[in-house]
Short mmCIF file of C-alpha atoms in Angstrom, two decimals:
data_model
loop_
_atom_site.label_atom_id
_atom_site.label_comp_id
_atom_site.label_asym_id
_atom_site.label_seq_id
_atom_site.Cartn_x
_atom_site.Cartn_y
_atom_site.Cartn_z
CA MET A 116 327.42 235.92 145.30
CA ALA A 117 329.94 234.47 142.86
CA ILE A 118 332.81 232.01 143.25
CA PRO A 119 335.51 233.00 140.75
CA ALA A 120 336.45 230.27 138.27
CA ALA A 121 340.08 230.56 139.36
CA ARG A 122 339.13 229.44 142.89
CA MET A 123 336.97 226.50 141.83
CA LYS A 124 338.20 222.94 141.93
CA GLY A 125 337.96 220.74 138.86
CA ASP A 126 339.38 220.59 135.40
CA GLU A 127 339.97 223.71 133.33
CA ASP A 128 337.57 222.60 130.56
CA ARG A 129 334.62 222.37 132.94
CA ARG A 130 335.29 225.82 134.37
CA THR A 131 335.60 227.33 130.89
CA ASP A 132 332.65 225.42 129.34
CA GLU A 133 330.28 226.42 132.11
CA GLY A 134 331.04 230.12 131.70
CA GLY A 135 333.65 230.60 134.38
CA ASP A 136 332.39 231.94 137.68
CA HIS A 137 329.89 229.94 139.72
CA ILE A 138 326.93 232.12 140.70
CA VAL A 139 325.35 231.26 144.06
CA PRO A 140 321.94 232.89 144.62
CA LEU A 141 321.47 233.77 148.29
CA SER A 142 318.46 235.05 150.20
CA ARG A 143 318.53 238.47 151.88
CA GLU A 144 318.75 236.67 155.23
CA ALA A 145 321.79 234.64 154.14
CA LEU A 146 323.50 237.78 152.84
CA ALA A 147 322.82 239.51 156.17
CA VAL A 148 324.47 236.61 158.03
CA LEU A 149 327.51 236.82 155.75
CA ASP A 150 327.75 240.60 156.22
CA ALA A 151 327.60 240.17 160.01
CA ALA A 152 330.29 237.48 159.88
CA ARG A 153 332.54 239.75 157.80
CA GLN A 154 332.28 242.44 160.49
CA VAL A 155 333.34 239.91 163.15
CA THR A 156 336.32 238.68 161.11
CA GLY A 157 337.68 242.19 160.66
CA GLY A 158 336.68 242.68 157.05
CA PHE A 159 339.05 240.06 155.66
CA PRO A 160 337.91 238.41 152.42
CA LEU A 161 337.20 234.99 153.99
CA ILE A 162 334.34 234.20 156.36
CA PHE A 163 336.21 231.23 157.88
CA PRO A 164 339.88 232.23 157.75
CA SER A 165 342.88 230.31 159.00
CA GLU A 166 343.96 231.02 162.57
CA ARG A 167 347.44 231.96 161.41
CA ASN A 168 346.70 233.78 158.16
CA PRO A 169 343.36 235.54 157.56
CA PHE A 170 343.95 235.44 153.81
CA LYS A 171 343.99 231.63 153.73
CA PRO A 172 340.94 229.41 154.36
CA MET A 173 340.43 227.48 157.57
CA SER A 174 342.00 224.04 157.50
CA ASP A 175 339.80 220.99 156.90
CA ASN A 176 340.87 219.70 160.31
CA THR A 177 340.17 222.85 162.35
CA LEU A 178 336.59 221.95 163.28
CA ARG A 179 337.57 218.33 163.95
CA ALA A 180 340.37 219.47 166.30
CA LEU A 181 337.93 221.77 168.10
CA LEU A 182 335.49 218.90 168.64
CA ILE A 183 338.27 216.71 170.04
CA ARG A 184 339.47 219.48 172.41
CA ALA A 185 335.88 220.00 173.58
CA GLY A 186 335.59 216.30 174.43
CA HIS A 187 333.27 215.38 171.57
CA GLY A 188 335.81 213.66 169.30
CA GLY A 189 334.31 210.19 169.56
CA ARG A 190 330.70 211.31 169.29
CA HIS A 191 330.59 214.04 166.66
CA VAL A 192 332.24 214.63 163.29
CA PRO A 193 332.15 217.84 161.20
CA PRO A 194 329.98 216.38 158.37
CA GLY A 195 327.37 215.51 160.99
CA PHE A 196 326.62 219.18 161.59
CA ARG A 197 325.10 219.64 158.13
CA ALA A 198 322.91 216.57 158.57
CA ALA A 199 321.88 217.66 162.07
CA PHE A 200 321.09 221.19 160.86
CA SER A 201 318.99 219.79 158.02
CA THR A 202 317.05 217.51 160.36
CA ILE A 203 316.41 220.22 162.95
CA MET A 204 315.38 222.76 160.33
CA ASN A 205 313.12 220.30 158.49
CA GLU A 206 311.29 219.89 161.79
CA ARG A 207 310.81 223.63 161.66
CA ALA A 208 310.30 223.87 157.88
CA ASP A 209 309.40 227.53 157.87
CA ARG A 210 312.70 228.57 159.47
CA GLY A 211 314.71 225.99 157.52
CA GLY A 212 313.36 227.15 154.21
CA ARG A 213 314.29 230.74 154.92
CA ALA A 214 317.76 229.82 156.23
CA GLY A 215 318.46 227.63 153.21
CA GLY A 216 316.84 229.95 150.69
CA HIS A 217 314.26 227.33 149.64
CA SER A 218 310.64 227.89 148.68
CA GLU A 219 307.88 226.07 150.54
CA ALA A 220 307.47 223.65 147.62
CA SER A 221 311.14 222.68 147.66
CA PRO A 222 311.76 218.97 147.01
CA ASP A 223 314.68 219.19 149.47
CA LEU A 224 312.19 219.17 152.33
CA ALA A 225 311.05 215.69 151.36
CA THR A 226 314.34 214.14 152.53
#
C-alpha cells in the first residue's frame, strides 16, 4: 500500500527528498481486512469516510463524539484504543503479531 506524497503532511522538501510516496508494507491479513472494509463502505476510496461526504476523511472528532453519545466520554478517549489494542494483543502475542504484521522477534512486543 502507498500513501501518495501529495496526501502526506510535512514540508515539501521532506516529501521530495524521501522519494515521494510513503510505502506501507501490509500483511495478507491486513490487506484482507482493508478489502472487506472497502466492500462495506461501498467501494469509496476511503476506509473511514466522512458521514456527509464519502470522498473526505472522517473528522478527528467523530470517534470522540461517538464515545460521548454512548456514555463513555469521561472514561475513554480515542487515543486510548490504540494503547488498549496493543496491551490486549501483547497478551496474545501470536494474534497481535499477525494483526500488526510483526515477526515473533519484533522489539515492539517488549513494550
